[in-house]
Each structure stands twice: as C-alpha cells, then as structure tokens.
PDB file of C-alpha atoms in Angstrom:
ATOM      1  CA  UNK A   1     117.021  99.247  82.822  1.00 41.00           C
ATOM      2  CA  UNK A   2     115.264 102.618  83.322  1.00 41.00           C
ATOM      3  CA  UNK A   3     116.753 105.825  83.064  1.00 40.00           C
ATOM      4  CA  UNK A   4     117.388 107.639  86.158  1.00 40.00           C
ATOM      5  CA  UNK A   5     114.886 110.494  87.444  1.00 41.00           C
ATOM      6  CA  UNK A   6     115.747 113.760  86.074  1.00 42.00           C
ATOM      7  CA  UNK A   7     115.442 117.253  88.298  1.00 42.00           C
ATOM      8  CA  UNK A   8     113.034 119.018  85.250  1.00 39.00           C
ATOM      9  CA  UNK A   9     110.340 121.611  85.997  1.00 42.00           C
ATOM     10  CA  UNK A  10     108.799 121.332  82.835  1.00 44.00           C
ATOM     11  CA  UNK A  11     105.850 119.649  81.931  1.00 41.00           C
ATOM     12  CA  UNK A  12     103.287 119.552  79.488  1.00 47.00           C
ATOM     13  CA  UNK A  13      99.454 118.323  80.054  1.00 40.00           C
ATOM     14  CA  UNK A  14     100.168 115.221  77.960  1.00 51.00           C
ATOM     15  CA  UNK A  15     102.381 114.111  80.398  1.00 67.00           C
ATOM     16  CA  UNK A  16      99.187 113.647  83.188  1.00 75.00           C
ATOM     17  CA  UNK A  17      97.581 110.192  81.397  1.00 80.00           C
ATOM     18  CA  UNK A  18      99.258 107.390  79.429  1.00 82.00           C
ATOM     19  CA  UNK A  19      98.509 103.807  78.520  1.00 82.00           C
ATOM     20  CA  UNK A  20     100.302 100.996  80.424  1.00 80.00           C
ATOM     21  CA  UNK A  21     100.316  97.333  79.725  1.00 74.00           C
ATOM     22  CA  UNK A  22      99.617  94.558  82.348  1.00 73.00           C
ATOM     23  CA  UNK A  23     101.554  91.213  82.485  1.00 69.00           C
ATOM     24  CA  UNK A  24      98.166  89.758  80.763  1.00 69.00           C
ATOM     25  CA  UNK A  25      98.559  91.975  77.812  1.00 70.00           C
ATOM     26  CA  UNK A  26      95.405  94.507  79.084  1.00 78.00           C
ATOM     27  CA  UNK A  27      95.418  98.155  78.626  1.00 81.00           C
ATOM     28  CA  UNK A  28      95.083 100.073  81.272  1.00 86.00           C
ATOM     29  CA  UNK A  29      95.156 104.071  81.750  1.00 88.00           C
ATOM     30  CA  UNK A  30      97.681 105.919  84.257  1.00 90.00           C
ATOM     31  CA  UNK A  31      96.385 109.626  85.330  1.00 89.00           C
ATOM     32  CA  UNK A  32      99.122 111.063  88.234  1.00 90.00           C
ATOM     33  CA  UNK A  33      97.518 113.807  90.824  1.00 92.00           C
ATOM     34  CA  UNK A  34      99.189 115.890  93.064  1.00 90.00           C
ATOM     35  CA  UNK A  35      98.155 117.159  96.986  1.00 91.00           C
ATOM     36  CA  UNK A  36      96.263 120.165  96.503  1.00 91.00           C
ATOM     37  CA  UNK A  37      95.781 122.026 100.213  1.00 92.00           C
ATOM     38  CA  UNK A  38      93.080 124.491  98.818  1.00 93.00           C
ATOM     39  CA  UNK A  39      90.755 121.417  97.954  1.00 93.00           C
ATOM     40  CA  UNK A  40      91.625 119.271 100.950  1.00 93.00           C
ATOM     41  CA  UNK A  41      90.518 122.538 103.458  1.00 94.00           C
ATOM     42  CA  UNK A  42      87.359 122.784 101.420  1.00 94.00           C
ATOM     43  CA  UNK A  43      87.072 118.670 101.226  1.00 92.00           C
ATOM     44  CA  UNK A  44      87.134 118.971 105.307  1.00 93.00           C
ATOM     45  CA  UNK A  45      85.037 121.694 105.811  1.00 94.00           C
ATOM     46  CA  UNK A  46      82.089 119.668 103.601  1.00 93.00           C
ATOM     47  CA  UNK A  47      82.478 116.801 105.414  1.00 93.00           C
ATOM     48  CA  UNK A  48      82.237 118.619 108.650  1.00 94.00           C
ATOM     49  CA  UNK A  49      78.644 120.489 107.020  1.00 93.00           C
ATOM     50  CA  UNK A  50      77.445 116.930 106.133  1.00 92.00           C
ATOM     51  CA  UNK A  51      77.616 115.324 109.439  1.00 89.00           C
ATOM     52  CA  UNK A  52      80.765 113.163 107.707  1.00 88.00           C
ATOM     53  CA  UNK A  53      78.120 111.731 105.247  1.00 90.00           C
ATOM     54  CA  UNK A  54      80.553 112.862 102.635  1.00 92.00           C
ATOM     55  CA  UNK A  55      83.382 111.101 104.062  1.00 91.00           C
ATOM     56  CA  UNK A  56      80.903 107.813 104.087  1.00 91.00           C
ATOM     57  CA  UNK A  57      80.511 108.526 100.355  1.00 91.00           C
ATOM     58  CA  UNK A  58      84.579 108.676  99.833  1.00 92.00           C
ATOM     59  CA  UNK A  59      84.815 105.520 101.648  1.00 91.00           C
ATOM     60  CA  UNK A  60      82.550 103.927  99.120  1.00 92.00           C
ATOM     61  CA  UNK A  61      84.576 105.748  96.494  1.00 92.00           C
ATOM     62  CA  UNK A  62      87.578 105.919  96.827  1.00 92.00           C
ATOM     63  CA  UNK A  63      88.409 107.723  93.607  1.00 92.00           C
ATOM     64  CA  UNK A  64      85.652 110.784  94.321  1.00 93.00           C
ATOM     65  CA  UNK A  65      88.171 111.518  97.484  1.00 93.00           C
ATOM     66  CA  UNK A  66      91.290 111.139  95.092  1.00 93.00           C
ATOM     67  CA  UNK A  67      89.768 113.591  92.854  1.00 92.00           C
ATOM     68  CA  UNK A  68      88.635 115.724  95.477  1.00 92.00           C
ATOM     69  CA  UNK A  69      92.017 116.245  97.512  1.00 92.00           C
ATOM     70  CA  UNK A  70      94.339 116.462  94.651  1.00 92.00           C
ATOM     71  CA  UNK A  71      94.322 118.095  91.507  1.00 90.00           C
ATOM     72  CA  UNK A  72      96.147 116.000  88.384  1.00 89.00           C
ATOM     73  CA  UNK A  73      99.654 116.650  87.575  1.00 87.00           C
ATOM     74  CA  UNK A  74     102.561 115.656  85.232  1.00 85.00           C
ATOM     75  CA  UNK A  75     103.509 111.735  85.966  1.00 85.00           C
ATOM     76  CA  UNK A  76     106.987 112.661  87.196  1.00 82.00           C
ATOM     77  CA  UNK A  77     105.625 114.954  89.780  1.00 84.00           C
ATOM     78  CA  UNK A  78     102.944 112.793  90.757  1.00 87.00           C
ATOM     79  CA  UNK A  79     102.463 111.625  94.881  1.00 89.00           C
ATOM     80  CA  UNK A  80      99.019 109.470  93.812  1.00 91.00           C
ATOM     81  CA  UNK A  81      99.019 107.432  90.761  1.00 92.00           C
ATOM     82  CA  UNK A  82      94.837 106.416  89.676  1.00 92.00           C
ATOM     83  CA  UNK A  83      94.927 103.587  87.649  1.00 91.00           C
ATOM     84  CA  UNK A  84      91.632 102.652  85.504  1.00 90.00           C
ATOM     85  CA  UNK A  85      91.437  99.180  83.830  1.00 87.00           C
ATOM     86  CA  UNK A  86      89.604  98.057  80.651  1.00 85.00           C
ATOM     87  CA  UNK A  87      86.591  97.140  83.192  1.00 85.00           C
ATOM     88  CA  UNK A  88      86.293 100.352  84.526  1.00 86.00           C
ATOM     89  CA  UNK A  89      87.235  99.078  88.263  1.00 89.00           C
ATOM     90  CA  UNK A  90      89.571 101.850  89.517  1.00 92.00           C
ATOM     91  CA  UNK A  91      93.127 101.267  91.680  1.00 92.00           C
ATOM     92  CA  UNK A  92      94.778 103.916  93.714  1.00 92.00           C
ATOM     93  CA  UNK A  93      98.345 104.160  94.495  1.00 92.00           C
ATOM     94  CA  UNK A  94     100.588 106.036  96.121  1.00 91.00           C
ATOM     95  CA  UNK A  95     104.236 107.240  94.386  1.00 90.00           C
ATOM     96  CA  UNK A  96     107.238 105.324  95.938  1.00 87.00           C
ATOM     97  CA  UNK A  97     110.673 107.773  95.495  1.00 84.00           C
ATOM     98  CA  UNK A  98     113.609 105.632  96.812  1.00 77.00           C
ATOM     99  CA  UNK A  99     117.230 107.070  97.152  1.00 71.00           C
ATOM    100  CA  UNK A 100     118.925 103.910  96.365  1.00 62.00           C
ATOM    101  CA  UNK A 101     122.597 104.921  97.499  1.00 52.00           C
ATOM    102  CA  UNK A 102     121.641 105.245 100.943  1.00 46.00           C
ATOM    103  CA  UNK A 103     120.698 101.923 102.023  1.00 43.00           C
ATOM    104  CA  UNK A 104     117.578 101.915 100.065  1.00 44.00           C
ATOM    105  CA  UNK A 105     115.717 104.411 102.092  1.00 47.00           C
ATOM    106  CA  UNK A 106     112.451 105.698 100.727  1.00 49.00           C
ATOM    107  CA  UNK A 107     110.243 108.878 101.170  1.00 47.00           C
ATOM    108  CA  UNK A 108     107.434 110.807  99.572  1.00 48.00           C
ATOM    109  CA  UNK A 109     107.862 112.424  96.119  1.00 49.00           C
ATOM    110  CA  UNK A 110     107.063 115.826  97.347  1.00 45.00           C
ATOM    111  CA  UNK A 111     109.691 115.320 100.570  1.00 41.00           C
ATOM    112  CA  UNK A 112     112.134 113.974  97.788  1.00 44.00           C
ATOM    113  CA  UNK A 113     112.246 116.909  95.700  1.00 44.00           C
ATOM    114  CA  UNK A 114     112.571 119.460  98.152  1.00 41.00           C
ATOM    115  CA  UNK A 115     115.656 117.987  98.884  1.00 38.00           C
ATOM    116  CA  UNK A 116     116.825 116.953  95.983  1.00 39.00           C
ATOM    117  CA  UNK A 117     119.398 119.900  94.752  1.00 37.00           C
ATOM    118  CA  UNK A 118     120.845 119.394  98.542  1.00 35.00           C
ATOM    119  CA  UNK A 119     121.599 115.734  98.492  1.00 36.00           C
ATOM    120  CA  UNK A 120     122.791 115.724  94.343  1.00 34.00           C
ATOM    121  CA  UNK A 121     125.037 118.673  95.430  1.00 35.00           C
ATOM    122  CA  UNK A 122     126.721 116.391  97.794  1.00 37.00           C
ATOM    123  CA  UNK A 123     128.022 113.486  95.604  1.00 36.00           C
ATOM    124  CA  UNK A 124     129.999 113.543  92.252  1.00 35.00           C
ATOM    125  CA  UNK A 125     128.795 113.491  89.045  1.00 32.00           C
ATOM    126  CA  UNK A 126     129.397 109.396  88.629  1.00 36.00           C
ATOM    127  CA  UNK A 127     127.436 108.879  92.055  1.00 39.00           C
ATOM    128  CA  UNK A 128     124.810 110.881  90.818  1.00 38.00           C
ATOM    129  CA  UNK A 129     123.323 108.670  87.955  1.00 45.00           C
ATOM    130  CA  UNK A 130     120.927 106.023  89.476  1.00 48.00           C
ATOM    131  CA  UNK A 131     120.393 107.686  92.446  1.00 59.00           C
ATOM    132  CA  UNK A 132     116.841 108.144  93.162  1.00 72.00           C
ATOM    133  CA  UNK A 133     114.390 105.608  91.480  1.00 79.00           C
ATOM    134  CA  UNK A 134     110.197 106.639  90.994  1.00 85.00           C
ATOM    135  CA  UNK A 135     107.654 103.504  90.898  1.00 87.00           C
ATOM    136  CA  UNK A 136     104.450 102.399  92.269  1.00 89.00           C
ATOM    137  CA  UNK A 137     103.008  98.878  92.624  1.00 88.00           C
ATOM    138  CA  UNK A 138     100.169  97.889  90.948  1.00 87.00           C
ATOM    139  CA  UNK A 139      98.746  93.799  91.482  1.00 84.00           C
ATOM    140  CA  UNK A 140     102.253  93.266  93.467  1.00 80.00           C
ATOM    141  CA  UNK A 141     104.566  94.275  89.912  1.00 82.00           C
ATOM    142  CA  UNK A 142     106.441  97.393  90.354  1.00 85.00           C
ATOM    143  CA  UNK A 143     106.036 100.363  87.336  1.00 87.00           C
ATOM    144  CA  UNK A 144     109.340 102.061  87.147  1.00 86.00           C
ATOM    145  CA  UNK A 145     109.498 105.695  85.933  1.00 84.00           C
ATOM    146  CA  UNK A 146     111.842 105.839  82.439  1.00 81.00           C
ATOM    147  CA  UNK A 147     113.186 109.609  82.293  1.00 77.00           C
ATOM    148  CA  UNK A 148     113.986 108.323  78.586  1.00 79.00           C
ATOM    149  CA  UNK A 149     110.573 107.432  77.588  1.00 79.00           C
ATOM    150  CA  UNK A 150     108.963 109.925  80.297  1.00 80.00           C
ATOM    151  CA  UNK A 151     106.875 107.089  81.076  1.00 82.00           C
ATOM    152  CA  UNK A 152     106.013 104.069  83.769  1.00 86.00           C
ATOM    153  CA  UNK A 153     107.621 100.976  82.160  1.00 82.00           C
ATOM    154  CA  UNK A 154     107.699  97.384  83.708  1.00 80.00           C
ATOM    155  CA  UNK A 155     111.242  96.771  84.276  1.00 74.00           C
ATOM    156  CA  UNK A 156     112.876  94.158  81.733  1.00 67.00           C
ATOM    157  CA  UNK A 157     112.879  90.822  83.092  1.00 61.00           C
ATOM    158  CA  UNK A 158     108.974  91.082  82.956  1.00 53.00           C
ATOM    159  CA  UNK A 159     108.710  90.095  79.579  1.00 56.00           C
ATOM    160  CA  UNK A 160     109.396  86.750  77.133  1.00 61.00           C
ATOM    161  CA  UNK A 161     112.958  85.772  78.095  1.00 66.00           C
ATOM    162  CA  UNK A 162     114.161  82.400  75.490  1.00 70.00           C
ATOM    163  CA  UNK A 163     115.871  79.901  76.211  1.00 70.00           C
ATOM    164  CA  UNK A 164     119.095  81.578  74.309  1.00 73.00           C
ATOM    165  CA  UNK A 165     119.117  84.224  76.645  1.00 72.00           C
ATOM    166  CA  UNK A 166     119.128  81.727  79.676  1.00 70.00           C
ATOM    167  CA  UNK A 167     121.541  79.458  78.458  1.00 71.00           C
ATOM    168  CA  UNK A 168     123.934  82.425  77.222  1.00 72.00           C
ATOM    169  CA  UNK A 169     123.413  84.493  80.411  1.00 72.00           C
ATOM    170  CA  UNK A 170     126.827  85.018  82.647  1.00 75.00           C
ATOM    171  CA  UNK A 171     126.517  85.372  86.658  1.00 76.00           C
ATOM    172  CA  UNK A 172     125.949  88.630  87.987  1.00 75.00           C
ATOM    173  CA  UNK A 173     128.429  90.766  89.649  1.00 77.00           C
ATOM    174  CA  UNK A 174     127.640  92.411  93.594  1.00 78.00           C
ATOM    175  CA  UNK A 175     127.037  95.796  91.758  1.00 77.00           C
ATOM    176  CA  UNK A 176     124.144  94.614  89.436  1.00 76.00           C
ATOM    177  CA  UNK A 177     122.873  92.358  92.262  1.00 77.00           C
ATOM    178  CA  UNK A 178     122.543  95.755  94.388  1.00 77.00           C
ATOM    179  CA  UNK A 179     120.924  97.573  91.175  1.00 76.00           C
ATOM    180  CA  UNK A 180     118.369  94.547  90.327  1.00 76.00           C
ATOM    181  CA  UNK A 181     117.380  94.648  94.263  1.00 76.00           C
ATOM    182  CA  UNK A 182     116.308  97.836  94.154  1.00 74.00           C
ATOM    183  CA  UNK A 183     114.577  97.871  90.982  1.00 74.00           C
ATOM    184  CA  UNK A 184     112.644  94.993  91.130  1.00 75.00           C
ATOM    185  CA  UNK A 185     112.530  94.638  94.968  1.00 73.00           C
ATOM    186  CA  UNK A 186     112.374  91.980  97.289  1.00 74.00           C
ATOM    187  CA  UNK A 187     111.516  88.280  95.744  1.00 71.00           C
ATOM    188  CA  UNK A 188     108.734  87.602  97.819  1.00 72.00           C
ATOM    189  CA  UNK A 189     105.210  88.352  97.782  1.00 73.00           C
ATOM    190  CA  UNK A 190     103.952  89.526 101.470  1.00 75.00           C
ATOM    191  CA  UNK A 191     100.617  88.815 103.122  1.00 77.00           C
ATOM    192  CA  UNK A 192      99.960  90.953 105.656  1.00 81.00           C
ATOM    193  CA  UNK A 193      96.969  89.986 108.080  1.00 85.00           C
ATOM    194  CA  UNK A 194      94.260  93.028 108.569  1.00 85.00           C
ATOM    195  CA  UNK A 195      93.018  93.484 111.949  1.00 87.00           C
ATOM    196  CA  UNK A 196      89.995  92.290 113.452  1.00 89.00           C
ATOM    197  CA  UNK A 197      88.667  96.232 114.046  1.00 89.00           C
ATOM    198  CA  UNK A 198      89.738  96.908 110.576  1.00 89.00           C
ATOM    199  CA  UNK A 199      87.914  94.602 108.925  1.00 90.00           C
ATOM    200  CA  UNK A 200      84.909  95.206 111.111  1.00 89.00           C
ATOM    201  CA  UNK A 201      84.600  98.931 110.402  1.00 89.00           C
ATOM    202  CA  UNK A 202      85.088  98.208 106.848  1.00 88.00           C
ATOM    203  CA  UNK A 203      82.462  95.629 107.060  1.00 88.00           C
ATOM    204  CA  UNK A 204      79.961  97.997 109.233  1.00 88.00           C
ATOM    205  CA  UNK A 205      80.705 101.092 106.684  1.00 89.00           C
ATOM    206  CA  UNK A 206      79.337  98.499 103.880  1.00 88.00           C
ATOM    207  CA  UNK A 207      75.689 100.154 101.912  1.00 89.00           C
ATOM    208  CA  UNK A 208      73.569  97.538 103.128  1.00 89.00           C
ATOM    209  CA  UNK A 209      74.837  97.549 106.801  1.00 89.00           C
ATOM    210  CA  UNK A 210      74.510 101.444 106.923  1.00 89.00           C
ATOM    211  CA  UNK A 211      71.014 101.308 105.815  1.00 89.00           C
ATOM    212  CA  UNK A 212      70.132  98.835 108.314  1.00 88.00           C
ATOM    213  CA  UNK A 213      71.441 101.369 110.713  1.00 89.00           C
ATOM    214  CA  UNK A 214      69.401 104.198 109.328  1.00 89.00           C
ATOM    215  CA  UNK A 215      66.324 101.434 109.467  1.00 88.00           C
ATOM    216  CA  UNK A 216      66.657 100.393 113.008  1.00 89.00           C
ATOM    217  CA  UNK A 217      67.068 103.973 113.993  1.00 89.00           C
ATOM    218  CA  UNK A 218      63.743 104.533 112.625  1.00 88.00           C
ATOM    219  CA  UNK A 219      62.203 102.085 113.824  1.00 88.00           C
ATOM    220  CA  UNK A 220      63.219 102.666 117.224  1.00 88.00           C
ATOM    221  CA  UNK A 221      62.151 106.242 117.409  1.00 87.00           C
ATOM    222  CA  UNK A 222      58.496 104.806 116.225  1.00 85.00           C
ATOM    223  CA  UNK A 223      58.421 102.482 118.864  1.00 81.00           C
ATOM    224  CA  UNK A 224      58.779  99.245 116.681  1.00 85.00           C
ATOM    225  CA  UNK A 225      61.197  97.505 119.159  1.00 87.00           C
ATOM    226  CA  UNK A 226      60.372  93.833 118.882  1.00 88.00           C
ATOM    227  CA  UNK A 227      61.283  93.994 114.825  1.00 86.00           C
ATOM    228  CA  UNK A 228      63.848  96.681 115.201  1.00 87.00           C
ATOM    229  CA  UNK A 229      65.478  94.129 117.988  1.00 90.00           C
ATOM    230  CA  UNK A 230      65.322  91.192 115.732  1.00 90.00           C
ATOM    231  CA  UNK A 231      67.031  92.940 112.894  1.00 89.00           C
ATOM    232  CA  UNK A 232      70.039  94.056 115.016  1.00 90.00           C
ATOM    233  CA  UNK A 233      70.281  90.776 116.344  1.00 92.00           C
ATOM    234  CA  UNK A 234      70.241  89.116 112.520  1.00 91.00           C
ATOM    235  CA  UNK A 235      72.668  91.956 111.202  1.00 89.00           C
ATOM    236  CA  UNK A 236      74.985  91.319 114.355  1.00 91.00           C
ATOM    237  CA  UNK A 237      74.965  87.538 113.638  1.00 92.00           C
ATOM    238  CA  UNK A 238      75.657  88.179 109.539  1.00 91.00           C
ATOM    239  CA  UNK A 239      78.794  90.710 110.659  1.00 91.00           C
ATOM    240  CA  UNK A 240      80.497  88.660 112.782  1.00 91.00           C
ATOM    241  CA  UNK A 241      80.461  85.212 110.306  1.00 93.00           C
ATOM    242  CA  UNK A 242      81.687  87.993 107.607  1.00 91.00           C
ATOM    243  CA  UNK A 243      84.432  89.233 109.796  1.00 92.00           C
ATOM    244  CA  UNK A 244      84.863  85.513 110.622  1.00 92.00           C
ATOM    245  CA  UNK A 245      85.232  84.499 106.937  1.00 93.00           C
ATOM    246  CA  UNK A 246      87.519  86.903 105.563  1.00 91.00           C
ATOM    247  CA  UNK A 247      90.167  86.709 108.688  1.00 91.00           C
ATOM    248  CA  UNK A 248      89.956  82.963 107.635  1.00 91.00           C
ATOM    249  CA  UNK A 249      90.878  83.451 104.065  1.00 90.00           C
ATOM    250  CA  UNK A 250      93.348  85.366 104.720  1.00 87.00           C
ATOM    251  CA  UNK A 251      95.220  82.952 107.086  1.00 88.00           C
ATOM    252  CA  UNK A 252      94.170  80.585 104.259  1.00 87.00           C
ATOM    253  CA  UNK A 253      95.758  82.805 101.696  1.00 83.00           C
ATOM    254  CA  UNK A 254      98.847  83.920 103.643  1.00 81.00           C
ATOM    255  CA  UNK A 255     100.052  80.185 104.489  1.00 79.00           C
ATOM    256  CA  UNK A 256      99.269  79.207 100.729  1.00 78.00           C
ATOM    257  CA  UNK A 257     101.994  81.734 100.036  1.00 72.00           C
ATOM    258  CA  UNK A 258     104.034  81.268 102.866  1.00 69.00           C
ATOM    259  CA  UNK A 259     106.635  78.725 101.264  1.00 68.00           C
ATOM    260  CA  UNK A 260     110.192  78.743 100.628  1.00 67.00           C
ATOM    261  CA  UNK A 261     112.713  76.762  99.193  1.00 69.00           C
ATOM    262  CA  UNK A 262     116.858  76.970  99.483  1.00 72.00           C
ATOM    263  CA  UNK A 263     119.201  77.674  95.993  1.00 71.00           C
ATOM    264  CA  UNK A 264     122.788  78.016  95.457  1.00 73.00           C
ATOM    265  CA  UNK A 265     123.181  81.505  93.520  1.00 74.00           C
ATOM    266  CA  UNK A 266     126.784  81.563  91.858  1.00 70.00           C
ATOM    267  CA  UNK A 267     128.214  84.835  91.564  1.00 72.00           C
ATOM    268  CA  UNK A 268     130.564  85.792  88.671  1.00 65.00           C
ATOM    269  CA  UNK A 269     133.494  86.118  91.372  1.00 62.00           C
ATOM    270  CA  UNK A 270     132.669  82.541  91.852  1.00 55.00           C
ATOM    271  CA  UNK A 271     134.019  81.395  88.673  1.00 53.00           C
ATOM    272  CA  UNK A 272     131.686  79.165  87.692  1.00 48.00           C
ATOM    273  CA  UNK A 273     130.685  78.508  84.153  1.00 50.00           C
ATOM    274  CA  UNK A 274     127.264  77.163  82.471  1.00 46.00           C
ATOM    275  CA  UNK A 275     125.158  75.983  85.304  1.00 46.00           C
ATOM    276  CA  UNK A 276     124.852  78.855  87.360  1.00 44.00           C
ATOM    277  CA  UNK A 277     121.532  77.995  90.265  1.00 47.00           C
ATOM    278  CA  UNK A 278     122.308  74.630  91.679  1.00 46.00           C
ATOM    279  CA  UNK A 279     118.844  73.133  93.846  1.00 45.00           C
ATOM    280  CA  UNK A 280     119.400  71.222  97.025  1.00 45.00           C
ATOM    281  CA  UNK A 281     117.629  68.166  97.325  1.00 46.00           C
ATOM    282  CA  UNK A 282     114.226  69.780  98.519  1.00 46.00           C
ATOM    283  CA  UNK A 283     111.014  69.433  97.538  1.00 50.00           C
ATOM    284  CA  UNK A 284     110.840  72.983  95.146  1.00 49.00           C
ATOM    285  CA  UNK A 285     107.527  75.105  95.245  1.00 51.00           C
ATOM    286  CA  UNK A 286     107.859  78.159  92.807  1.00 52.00           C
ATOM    287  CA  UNK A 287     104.783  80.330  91.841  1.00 52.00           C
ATOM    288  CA  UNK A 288     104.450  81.687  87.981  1.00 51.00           C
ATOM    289  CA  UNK A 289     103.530  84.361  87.734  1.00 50.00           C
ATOM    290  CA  UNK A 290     103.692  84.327  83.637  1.00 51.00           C
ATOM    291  CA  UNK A 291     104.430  81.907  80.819  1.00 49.00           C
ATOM    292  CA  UNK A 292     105.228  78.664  81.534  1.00 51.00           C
ATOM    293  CA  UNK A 293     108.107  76.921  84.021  1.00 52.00           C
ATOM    294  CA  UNK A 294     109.547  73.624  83.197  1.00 51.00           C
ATOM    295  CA  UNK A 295     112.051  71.774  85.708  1.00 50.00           C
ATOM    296  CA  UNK A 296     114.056  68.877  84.335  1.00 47.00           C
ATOM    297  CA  UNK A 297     114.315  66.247  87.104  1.00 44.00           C
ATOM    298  CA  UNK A 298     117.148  64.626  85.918  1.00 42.00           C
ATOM    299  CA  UNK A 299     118.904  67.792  85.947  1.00 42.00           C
ATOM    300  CA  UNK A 300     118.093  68.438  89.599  1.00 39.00           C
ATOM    301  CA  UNK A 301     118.910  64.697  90.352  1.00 40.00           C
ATOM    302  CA  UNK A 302     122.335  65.219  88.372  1.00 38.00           C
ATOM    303  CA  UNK A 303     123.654  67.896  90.811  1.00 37.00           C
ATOM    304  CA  UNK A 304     122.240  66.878  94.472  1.00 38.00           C
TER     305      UNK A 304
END
C-alpha cells in the first residue's frame, strides 16, 4: 500500500516528469504544474487585448491554457497533473489531497499544505501515519502518490492476482476495510449526465461552427442574406441533432452502467473460513475491467 505523504520542501527538477504505466501495459508521461498568479494576470489581460480569441484558442487546447496559468513543479507539490500518452492525445487532471481520518474529507493540495503543520500538530505520532493520501484519476483508475518511491503508483490490487492468492486470502478486518475505501475509492463507476447548455456551448465553440459564424457575419454585412439565411438555418438544424445525439448516448451509456447486483461480504469478526463472498440467487452482471473473470455455476448453485 503506498507510503504516506511526507511534509518535505525539497525537490529536485527530476521530480517534475516520470513514466507511468496504464492497466493496458502503455507508457504514458506524468509532468505536475503548479498555479502561477504572475502568468494567470498576464493570461487575463491577453485574453482581454484579443477580444477573448485567446480564450477560444485555450478552449480548443486545453493544454496551451495549462501551460499558460501554471508553471511545472515537483509531483508532490503538484495542484494539475498533464498526462501525455504514447499517441500524443493529452489528459488534464487536477490533484486530489484527502485527509482520510476525518471522514474522508478532501481539499486542494495548495489548501492542504498550508495547513498541514496545524492539523499533524494536533494528533499523536501513531495517528499521524496514513493521514493525508495524494492521487488523481486518470480513465476512472486512481494514481496514488508513494512517498517511498516519490512517485504515482497504481495501488496493488491493480495488477495479476493468482488463484493462490485468492484461495489463501483471509477476510478483512473494519480497519483495512476503512484503509482500502479510501485508497481505492468507491466501487462504482459514475455517469454523470452534462447539461443541455453545456453541451451546446461546447458544440457552438467547435472550429467549424465558429467559422460559420465568422462566414455568416460576412456575408451579412455584404448584403448576401438569402445564402447567409440558408446557412444559419442548415448549421442550426446540424447543432441541435448533435446536441440531440450525444445527450442520447449518454443516457445510453449511463443505463448500460447503471447495474447492480447484492453479495454477502464476510468479515474476519465473522468467523468464517474458506468461502468468504457468498452470491444470492440473482442474475450477476460484473464489468472487467482487466484479465479475465470466470464464475463457476455450480458453485453459485451450491450456496443459494
């Protein structure tokens, strides 16, 4: 399980980039950046100058605005995390501190550290170890900082478990039920459902839809108003069955997720031995995520 976060000033520049692995094996580089108030003032003050045709151009890229407002940093100090896969496509993600001995509550990194000394100064040294936890989520699996490794590691349950491992494993106590919560989170996997204006601004703020804009504008102001007409009328037509077809997929999407099925969990206060999740006679839907899953169904018929 990874290490606690330590309170340490120092850093080196090495410590800004490293290499993570993905669950399908790829390569993928981790650069952390830091709020940087000088650059955001004169970030604001060229958008302003530009009419907010800068802004347009951060919307389009993302990363330009990253780069633009922050400044890069050591990985432990991080508050944005830009992640860069081995097709160039480019992820940003914001730096997750959670306190997890006081009911899980979470802030930002920079809000964290300022009061760091106060809170550690407040419990004993035993209560101290474990108590704040750095991670961010990239494609819904959480990267957990290792103050060992001074690196983002998946957390271990991630990776090839065998059968030995299974079949040897004992039921978990409350304490490491708590811990595994609040490393690995919640098991679900959430679909949340964008707005209507949302997804028509970020429709609208598309290339092609801007320079139709621009177009019609142009148009208009040389008196073309029969073709400038028909074109707003086409584009208006095309936005709306966009808008129309991504709300649909993702109702379709979030009620393909949205199933659940009921287990028996057996603690080790329980006292039971070898078979330790018992399934209730319910049709079981369960989403892999890697390798392989296998479900005897004489086994399930054995204990209903």
């Amino acid at each position: 399980m990874p290490a606690p976060i330590e309170n340490t000033e120092d850093w080196t520049p090495e410590d800004q980039r490293q290499k993570i692995s993905e669950l399908d094996d790829n390569v993928v580089d981790v650069t952390g950046y830091s709020i940087s108030y000088v650059r955001t003032i004169f970030m604001y003050i060229g958008i302003i100058f530009t009419c907010g045709l800068l802004r347009l151009a951060f919307h389009w890229f993302p990363h330009w605005m990253l780069m633009c407002m922050n400044k890069e940093c050591a990985l432990i100090k991080a508050e944005k995390i830009l992640v860069k896969d081995v097709h160039g496509v480019r992820y940003i993600h914001d730096v997750v501190v959670e306190i997890t001995g006081t009911a899980g509550s979470c802030a930002k990194p920079s809000y964290v550290r300022k009061t760091a000394s106060f809170m550690l100064s407040q419990v004993s040294c035993s209560e101290k170890e474990g108590k704040m936890m750095c991670y961010f989520v990239h494609k819904c699996v959480r990267y957990v900082w290792d103050s060992k490794t001074n690196r983002f590691e998946l957390p271990r349950g991630w990776h090839e478990t065998t059968y030995e491992e299974i079949l040897d494993s004992k039921p978990l106590n409350n304490e490491t039920v708590l811990m595994n919560r609040a490393l690995y989170g919640m098991n679900e996997i959430s679909i949340n459902l964008t707005s209507i204006v949302r997804l028509l601004l970020d429709v609208c703020l598309n290339p092609f839809y801007c320079f139709q804009i621009f177009s019609c504008i142009l148009w208009y102001s040389d008196e073309y108003w029969m073709y400038a007409t028909c074109i707003v009328v086409i584009s208006i037509m095309s936005l709306s069955w966009q808008v129309y077809e991504l709300r649909r997929n993702e109702k379709t999407l979030k009620e393909t997720m949205c199933i659940s099925s009921s287990v028996i969990v057996y603690r080790e206060e329980d006292g039971v031995k070898g078979m330790h999740i018992f399934y209730f006679s319910v049709i079981l839907f369960m989403t892999c995520m890697m390798t392989t899953c296998v479900v005897c169904a004489t086994d399930v018929d054995r204990y209903k």
